[in-house]
mmCIF file of C-alpha atoms in Angstrom:
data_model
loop_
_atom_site.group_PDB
_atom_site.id
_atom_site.type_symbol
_atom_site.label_atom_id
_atom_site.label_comp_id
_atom_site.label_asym_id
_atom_site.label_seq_id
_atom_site.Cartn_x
_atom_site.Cartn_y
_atom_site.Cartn_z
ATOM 1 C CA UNK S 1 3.013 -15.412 -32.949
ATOM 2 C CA UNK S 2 2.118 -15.371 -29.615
ATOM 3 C CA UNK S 3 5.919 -16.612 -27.853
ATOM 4 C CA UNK S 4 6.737 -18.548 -25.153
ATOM 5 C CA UNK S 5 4.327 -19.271 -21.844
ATOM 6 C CA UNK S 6 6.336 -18.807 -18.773
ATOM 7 C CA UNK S 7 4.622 -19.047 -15.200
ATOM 8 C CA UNK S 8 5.854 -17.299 -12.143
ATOM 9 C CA UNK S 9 4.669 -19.176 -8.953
ATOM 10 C CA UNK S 10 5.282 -21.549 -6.063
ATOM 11 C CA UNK S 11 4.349 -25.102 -5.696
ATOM 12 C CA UNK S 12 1.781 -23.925 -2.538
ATOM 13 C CA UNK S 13 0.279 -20.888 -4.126
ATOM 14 C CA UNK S 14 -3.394 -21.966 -4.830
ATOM 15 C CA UNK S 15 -3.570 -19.448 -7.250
ATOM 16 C CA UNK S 16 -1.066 -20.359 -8.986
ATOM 17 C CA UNK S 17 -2.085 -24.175 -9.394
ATOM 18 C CA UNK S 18 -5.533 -22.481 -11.242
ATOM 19 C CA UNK S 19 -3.033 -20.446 -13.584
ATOM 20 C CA UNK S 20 -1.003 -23.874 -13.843
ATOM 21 C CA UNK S 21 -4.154 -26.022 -14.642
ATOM 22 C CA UNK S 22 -5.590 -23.339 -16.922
ATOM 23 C CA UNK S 23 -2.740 -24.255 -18.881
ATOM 24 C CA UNK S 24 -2.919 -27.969 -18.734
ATOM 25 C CA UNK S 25 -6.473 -27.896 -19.503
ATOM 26 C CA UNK S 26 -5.722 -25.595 -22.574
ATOM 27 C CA UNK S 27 -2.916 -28.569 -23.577
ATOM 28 C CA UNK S 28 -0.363 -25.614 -23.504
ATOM 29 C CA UNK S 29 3.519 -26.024 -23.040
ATOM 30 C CA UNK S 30 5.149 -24.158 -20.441
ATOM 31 C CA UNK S 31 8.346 -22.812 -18.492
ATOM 32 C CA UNK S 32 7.781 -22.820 -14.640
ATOM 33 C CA UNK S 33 10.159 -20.293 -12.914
ATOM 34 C CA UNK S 34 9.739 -20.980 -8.939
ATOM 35 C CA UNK S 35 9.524 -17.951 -6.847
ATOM 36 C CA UNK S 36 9.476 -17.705 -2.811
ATOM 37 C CA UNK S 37 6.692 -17.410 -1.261
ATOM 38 C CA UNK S 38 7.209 -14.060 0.564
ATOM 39 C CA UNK S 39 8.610 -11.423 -0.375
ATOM 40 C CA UNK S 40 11.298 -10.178 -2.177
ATOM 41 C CA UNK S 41 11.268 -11.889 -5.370
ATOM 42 C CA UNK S 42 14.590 -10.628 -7.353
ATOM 43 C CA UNK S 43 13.812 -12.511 -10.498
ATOM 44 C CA UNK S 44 10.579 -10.643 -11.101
ATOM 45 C CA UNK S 45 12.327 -7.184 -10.284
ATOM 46 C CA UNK S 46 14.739 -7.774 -12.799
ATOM 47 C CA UNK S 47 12.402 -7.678 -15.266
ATOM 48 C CA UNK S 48 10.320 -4.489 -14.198
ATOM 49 C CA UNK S 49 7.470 -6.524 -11.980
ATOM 50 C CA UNK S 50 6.810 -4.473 -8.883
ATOM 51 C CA UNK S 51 3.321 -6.627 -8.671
ATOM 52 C CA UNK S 52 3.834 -8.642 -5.623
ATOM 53 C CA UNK S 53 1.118 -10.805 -6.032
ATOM 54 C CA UNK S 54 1.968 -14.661 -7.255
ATOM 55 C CA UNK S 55 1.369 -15.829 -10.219
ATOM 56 C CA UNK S 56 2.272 -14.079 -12.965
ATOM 57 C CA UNK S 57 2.267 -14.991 -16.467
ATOM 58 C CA UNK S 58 3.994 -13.993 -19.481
ATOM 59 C CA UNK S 59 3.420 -14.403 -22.851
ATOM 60 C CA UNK S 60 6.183 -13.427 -25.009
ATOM 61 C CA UNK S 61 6.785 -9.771 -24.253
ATOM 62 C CA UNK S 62 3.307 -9.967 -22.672
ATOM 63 C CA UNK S 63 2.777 -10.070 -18.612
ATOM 64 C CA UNK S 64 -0.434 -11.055 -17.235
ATOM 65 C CA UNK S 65 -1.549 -10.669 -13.582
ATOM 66 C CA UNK S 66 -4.515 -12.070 -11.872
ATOM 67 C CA UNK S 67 -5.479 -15.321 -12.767
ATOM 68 C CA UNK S 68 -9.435 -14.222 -14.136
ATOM 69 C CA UNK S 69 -7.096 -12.299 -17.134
ATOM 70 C CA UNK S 70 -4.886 -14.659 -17.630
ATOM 71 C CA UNK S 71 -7.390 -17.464 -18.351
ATOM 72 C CA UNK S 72 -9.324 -15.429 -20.327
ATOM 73 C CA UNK S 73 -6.505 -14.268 -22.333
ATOM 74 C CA UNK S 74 -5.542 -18.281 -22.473
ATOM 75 C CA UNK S 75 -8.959 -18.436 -24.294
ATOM 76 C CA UNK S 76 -8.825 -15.570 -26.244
ATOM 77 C CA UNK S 77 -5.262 -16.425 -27.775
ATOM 78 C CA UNK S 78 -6.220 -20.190 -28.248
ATOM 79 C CA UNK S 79 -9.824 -20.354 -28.623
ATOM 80 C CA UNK S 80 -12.459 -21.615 -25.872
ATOM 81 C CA UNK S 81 -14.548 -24.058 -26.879
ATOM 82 C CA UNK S 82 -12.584 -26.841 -25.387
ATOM 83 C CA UNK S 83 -12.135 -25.309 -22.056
ATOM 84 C CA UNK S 84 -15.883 -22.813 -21.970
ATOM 85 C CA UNK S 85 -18.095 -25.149 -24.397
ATOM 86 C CA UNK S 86 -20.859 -22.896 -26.076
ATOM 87 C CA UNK S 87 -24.063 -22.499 -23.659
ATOM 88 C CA UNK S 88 -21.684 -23.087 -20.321
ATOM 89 C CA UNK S 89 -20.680 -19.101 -19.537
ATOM 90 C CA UNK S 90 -22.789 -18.325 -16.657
ATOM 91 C CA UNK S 91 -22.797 -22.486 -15.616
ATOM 92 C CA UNK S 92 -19.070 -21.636 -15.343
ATOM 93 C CA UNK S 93 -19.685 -18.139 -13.959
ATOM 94 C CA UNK S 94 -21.515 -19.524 -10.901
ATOM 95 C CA UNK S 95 -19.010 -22.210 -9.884
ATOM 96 C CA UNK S 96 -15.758 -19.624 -10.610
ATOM 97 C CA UNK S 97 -17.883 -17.616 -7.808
ATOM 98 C CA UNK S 98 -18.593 -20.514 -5.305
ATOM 99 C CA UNK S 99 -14.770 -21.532 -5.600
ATOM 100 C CA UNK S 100 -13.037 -17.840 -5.716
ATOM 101 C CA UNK S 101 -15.623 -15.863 -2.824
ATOM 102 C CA UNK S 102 -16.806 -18.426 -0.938
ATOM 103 C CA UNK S 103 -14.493 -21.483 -0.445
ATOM 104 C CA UNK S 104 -11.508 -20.236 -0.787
ATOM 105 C CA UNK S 105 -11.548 -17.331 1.908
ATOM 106 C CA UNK S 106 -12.836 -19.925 3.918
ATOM 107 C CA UNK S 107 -10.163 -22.219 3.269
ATOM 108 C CA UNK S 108 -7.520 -19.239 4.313
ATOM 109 C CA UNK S 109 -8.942 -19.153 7.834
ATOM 110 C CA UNK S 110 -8.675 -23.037 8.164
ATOM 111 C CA UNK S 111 -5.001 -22.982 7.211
ATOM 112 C CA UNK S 112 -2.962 -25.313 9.881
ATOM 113 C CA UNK S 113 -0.918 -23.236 11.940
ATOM 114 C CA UNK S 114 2.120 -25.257 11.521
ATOM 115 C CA UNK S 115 2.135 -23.881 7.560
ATOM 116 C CA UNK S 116 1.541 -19.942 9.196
ATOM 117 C CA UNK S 117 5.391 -19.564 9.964
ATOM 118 C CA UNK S 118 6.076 -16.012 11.375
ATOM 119 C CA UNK S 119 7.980 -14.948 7.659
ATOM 120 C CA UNK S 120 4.443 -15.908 6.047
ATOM 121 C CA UNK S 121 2.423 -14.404 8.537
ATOM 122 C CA UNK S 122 4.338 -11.086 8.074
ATOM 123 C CA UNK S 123 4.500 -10.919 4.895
ATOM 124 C CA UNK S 124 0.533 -11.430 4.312
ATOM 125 C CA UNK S 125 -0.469 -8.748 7.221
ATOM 126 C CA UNK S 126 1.250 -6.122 5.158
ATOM 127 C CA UNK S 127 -1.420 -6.607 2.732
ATOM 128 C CA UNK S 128 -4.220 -7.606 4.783
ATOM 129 C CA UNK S 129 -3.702 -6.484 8.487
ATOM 130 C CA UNK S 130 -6.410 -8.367 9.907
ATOM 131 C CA UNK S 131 -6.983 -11.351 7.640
ATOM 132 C CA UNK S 132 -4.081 -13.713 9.380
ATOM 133 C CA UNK S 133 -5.457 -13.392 13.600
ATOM 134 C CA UNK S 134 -3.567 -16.907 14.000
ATOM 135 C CA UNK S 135 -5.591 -16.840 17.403
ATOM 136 C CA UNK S 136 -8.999 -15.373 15.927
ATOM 137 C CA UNK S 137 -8.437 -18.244 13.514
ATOM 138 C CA UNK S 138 -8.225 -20.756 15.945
ATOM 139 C CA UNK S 139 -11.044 -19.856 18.128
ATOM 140 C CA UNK S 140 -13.336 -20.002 15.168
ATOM 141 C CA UNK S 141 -11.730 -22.895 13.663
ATOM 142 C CA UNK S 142 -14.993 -25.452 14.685
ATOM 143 C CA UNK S 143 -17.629 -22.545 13.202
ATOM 144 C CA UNK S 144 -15.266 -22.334 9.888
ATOM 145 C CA UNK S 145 -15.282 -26.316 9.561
ATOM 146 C CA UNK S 146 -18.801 -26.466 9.747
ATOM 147 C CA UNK S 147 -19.298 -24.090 6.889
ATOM 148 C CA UNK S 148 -16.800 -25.967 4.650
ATOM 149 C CA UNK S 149 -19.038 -28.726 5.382
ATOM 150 C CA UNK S 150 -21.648 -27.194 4.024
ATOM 151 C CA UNK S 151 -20.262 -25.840 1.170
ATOM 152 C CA UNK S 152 -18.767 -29.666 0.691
ATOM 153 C CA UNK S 153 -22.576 -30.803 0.627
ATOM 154 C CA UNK S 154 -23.184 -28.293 -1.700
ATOM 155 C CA UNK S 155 -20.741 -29.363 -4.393
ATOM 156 C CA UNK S 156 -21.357 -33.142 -3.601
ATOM 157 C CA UNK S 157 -25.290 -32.491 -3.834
ATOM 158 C CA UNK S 158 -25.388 -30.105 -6.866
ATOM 159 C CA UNK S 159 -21.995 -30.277 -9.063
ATOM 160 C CA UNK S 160 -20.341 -33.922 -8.235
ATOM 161 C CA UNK S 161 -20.727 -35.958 -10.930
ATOM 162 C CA UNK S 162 -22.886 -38.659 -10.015
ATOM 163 C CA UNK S 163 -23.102 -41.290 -12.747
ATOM 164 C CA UNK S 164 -20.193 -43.902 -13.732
ATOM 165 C CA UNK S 165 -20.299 -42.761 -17.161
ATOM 166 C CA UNK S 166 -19.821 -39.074 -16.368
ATOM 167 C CA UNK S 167 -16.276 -37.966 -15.704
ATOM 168 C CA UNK S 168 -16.569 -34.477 -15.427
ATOM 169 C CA UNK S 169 -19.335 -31.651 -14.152
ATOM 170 C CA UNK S 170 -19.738 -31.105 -17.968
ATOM 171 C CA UNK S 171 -20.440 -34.103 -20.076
ATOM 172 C CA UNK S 172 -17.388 -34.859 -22.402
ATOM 173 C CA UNK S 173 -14.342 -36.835 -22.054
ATOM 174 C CA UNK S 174 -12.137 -33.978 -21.110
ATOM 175 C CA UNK S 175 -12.546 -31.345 -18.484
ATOM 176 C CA UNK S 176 -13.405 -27.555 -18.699
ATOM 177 C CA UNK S 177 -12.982 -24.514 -17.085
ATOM 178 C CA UNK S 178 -16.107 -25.697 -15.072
ATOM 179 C CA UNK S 179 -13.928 -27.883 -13.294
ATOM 180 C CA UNK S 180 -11.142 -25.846 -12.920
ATOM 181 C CA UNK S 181 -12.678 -23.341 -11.273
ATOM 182 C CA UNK S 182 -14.117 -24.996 -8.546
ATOM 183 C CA UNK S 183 -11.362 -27.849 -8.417
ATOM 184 C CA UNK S 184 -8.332 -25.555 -7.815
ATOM 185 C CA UNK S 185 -9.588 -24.486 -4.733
ATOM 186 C CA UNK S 186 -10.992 -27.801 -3.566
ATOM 187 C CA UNK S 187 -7.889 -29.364 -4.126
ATOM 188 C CA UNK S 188 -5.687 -27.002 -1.866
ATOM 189 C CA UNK S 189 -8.561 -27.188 0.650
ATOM 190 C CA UNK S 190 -9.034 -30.388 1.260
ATOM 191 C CA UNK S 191 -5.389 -32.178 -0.080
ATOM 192 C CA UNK S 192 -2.820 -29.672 0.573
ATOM 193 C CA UNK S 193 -4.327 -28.084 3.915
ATOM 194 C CA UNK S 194 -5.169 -31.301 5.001
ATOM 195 C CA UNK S 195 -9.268 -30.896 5.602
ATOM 196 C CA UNK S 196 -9.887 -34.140 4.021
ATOM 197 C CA UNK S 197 -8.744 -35.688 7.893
ATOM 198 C CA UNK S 198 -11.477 -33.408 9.358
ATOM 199 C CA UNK S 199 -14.378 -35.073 10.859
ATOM 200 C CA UNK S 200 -17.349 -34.945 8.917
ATOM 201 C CA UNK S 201 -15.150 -34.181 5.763
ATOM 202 C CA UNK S 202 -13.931 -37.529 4.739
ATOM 203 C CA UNK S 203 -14.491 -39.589 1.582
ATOM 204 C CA UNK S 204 -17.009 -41.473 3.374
ATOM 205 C CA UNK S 205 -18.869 -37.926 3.654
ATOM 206 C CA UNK S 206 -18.782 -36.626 0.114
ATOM 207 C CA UNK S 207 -17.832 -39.955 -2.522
ATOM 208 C CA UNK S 208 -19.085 -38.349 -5.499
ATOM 209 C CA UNK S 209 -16.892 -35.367 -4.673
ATOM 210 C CA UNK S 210 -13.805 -37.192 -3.854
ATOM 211 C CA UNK S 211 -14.182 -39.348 -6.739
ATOM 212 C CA UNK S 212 -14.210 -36.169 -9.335
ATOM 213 C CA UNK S 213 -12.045 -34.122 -6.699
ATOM 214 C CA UNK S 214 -9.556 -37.068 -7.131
ATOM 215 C CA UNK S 215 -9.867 -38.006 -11.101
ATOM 216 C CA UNK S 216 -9.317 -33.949 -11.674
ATOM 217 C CA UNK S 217 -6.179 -33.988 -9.284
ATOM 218 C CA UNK S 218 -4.707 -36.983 -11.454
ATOM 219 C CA UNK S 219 -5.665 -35.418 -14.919
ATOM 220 C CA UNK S 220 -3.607 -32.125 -13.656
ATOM 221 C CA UNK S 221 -0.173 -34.260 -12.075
ATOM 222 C CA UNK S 222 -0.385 -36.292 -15.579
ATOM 223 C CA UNK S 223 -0.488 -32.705 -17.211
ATOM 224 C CA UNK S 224 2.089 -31.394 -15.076
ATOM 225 C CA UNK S 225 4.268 -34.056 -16.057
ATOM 226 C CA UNK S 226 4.014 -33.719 -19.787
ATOM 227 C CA UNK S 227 3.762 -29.854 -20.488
ATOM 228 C CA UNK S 228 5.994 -28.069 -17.697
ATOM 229 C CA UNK S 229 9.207 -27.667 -17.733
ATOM 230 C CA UNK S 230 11.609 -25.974 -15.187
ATOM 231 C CA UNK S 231 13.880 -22.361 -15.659
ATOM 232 C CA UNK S 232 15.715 -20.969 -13.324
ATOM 233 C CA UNK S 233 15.483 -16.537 -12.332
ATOM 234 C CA UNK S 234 18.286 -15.446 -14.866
ATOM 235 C CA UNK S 235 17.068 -18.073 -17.951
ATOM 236 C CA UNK S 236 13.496 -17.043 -17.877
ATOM 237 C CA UNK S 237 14.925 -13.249 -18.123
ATOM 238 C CA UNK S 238 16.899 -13.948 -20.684
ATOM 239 C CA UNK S 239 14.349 -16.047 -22.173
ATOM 240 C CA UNK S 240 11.944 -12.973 -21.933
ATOM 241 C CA UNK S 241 13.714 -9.620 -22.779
ATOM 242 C CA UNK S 242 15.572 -11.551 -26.021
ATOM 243 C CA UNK S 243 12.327 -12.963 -27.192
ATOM 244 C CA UNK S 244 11.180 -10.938 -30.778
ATOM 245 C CA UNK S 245 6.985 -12.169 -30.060
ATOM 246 C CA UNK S 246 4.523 -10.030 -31.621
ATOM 247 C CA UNK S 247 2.718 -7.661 -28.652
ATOM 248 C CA UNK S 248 -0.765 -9.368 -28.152
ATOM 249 C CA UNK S 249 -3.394 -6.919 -30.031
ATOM 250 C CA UNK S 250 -5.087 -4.493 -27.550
ATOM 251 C CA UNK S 251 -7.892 -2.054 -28.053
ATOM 252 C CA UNK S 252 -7.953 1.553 -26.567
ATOM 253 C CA UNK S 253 -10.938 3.036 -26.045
ATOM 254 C CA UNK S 254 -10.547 6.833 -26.234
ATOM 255 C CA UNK S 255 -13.384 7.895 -23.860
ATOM 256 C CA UNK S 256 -10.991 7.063 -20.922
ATOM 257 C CA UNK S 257 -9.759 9.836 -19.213
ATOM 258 C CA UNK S 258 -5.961 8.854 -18.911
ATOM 259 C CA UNK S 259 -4.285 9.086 -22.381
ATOM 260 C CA UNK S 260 -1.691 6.943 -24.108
ATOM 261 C CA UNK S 261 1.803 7.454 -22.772
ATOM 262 C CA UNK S 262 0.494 8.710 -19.292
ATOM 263 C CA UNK S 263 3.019 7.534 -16.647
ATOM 264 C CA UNK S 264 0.608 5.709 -13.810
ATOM 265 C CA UNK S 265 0.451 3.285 -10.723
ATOM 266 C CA UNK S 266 -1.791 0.443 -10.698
ATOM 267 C CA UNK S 267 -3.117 -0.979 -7.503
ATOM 268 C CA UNK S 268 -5.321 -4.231 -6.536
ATOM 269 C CA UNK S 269 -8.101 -2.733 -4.821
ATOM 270 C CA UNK S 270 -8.242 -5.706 -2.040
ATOM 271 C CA UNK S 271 -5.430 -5.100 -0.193
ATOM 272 C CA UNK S 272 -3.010 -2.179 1.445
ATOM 273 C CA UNK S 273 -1.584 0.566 -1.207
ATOM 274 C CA UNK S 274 1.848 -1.085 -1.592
ATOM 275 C CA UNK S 275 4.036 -2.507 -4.380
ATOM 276 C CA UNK S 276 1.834 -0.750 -7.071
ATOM 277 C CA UNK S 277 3.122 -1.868 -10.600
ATOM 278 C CA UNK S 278 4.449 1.466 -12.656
ATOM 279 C CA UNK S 279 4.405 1.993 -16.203
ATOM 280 C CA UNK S 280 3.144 4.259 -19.165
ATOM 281 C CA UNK S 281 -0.063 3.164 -20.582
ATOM 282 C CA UNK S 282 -0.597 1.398 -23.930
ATOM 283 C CA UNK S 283 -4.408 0.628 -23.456
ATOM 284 C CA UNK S 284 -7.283 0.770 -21.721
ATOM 285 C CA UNK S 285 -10.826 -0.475 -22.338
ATOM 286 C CA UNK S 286 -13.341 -2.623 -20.162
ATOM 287 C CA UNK S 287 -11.384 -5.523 -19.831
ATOM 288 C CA UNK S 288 -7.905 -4.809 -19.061
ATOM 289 C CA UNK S 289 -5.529 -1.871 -18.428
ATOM 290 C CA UNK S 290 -1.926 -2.319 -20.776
ATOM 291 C CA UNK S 291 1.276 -0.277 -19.576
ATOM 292 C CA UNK S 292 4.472 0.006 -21.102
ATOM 293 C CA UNK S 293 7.320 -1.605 -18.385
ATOM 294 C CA UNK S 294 9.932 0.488 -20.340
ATOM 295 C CA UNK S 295 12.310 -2.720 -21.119
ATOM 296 C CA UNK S 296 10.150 -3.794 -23.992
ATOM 297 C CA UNK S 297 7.720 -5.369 -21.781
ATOM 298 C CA UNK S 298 4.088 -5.003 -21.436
ATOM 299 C CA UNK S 299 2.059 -6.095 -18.560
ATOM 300 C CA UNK S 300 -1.798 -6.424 -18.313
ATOM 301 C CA UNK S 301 -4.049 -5.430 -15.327
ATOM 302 C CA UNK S 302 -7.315 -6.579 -15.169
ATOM 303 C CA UNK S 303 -10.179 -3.777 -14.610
ATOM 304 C CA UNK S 304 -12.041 -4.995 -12.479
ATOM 305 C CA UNK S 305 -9.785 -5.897 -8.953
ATOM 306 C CA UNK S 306 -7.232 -3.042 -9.503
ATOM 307 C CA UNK S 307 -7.474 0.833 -9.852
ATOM 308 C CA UNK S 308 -4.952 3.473 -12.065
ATOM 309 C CA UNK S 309 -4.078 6.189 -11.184
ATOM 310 C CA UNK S 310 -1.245 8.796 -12.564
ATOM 311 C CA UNK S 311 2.075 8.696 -10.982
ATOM 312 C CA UNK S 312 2.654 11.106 -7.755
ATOM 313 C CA UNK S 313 4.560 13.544 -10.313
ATOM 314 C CA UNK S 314 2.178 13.704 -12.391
ATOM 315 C CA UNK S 315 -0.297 15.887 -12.653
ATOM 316 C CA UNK S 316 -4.129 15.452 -12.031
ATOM 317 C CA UNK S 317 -5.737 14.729 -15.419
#
């Protein structure tokens, strides 16, 4: 029995709207537990989560970071061919790219400086010291447009659904992971930051888009509306530490060179060495690293994105 889905995140967090859809698209009920936006976040420490990065998932006594693993693990746990229809991988493959490396970071540097507040921009230079230049970011503003636009004309050229009786960049009457993965960051783009007032970025511009853009945007507040519902800090860790799920099955693969019960630090590899997540590992193979949070908690790390290595006073194995 897999438990109880609860989602750490905040209502902005683009990432956290793909973890949210993931699970709309999958038909899954969940708990939503707001967090801030910067940090600290006290109902996360209080159950073990150093991992400052929102969302975060967890699944029973399972916790999940980065959205790639937690989808995947969505499909794993409840099966895929809904959301990745058989023959679709590397269709999906190429649009997760397009909407994760390319739009996106692009999107970041067209943020409107009235949502930068000085808290925000703070916070997010401790990880990235040079990614929020509020004035680079305005100098370049008219160069970044123009390369949204482009990517717009991509998706409206290549992946917009163009006929009436096609709802979705897949045919079928329900949407996939195709869409999700390029509509979650389409949707903050151009609806929550606003770019769909830009000049040249309009409806007018790009129909076929907007029409899909805004069909998938209604499918996910429909969703929203019937699966989610709201916890507050102290219910979802009550919720969490009581609950008696089964530990989701992991395989170890004995060829790597940190052994079971080796106390480590795990760190995303895109940002500045803070708030590595600690814990004893459980697992390791190619597609996740397991640790033990100590409180009957396990958390997941995906592989690729993040590096492990043994805790300071520990030594070198």
């Amino acid at each position: 029995m897999a438990g109880e889905i609860l989602l750490y995140h905040y209502p902005f967090s683009p990432y956290g709207n793909r973890a949210l859809t993931g699970l709309i698209l999958k038909k899954l009920n969940f708990y939503s537990v707001n967090q801030p936006d910067v940090m600290p976040r006290p109902d996360l420490s209080s159950i073990g989560i150093q991992y400052r990065r929102i969302p975060v998932m967890v699944i029973g006594r399972d916790v999940y970071a980065d959205t790639s693993l937690m989808l995947s693990t969505l499909e794993r746990i409840h099966g895929s061919s809904d959301s990745t229809p058989e023959g679709s991988e590397s269709f999906i493959a190429e649009l997760t790219k397009l909407g994760t490396t390319k739009i996106f970071p692009l999107a970041v540097q067209l943020m409107p400086t009235e949502f930068m507040t000085e808290k925000f921009v703070k916070d997010r230079k401790s990880l990235w010291p040079s990614l929020f230049d509020v004035e680079k970011m305005k100098k370049n503003r008219p160069i970044y447009l123009e390369k949204m636009r482009e990517f717009l004309k991509q998706v409206e050229e290549k992946y917009a659904p163009k006929s009436e009786n096609q709802q979705w960049i897949l045919p079928g009457q329900h949407p996939t992971f195709a869409d999700l993965n390029l509509g979650w960051t389409l949707k903050w783009a151009l609806y929550q930051l606003r770019l769909k007032k830009e000049e040249g970025m309009r409806e007018t511009d790009f129909p076929h888009l907007y029409r899909w853009l805004s069909r998938y945007a209604e499918h996910c507040k429909r969703g929203e509306k019937e699966l989610k519902r709201e916890l507050k800090g102290d219910e979802a860790k009550e919720m969490i530490l009581n609950s008696k799920a089964e530990y989701q099955p992991v395989e170890h693969y004995e060829k790597e060179s940190i052994s079971i019960g080796t106390p480590v630090q795990i760190f995303a590899t895109d940002c500045r060495d803070i708030h590595p997540q600690s814990g004893k590992i459980v697992a390791i193979n190619q597609r996740e690293t397991v640790i033990d949070l100590g409180n009957g908690l396990r958390m997941h790390h995906p592989r690729n994105g993040f590096k492990v290595v043994p805790e300071p006073n520990q030594s070198k194995l």
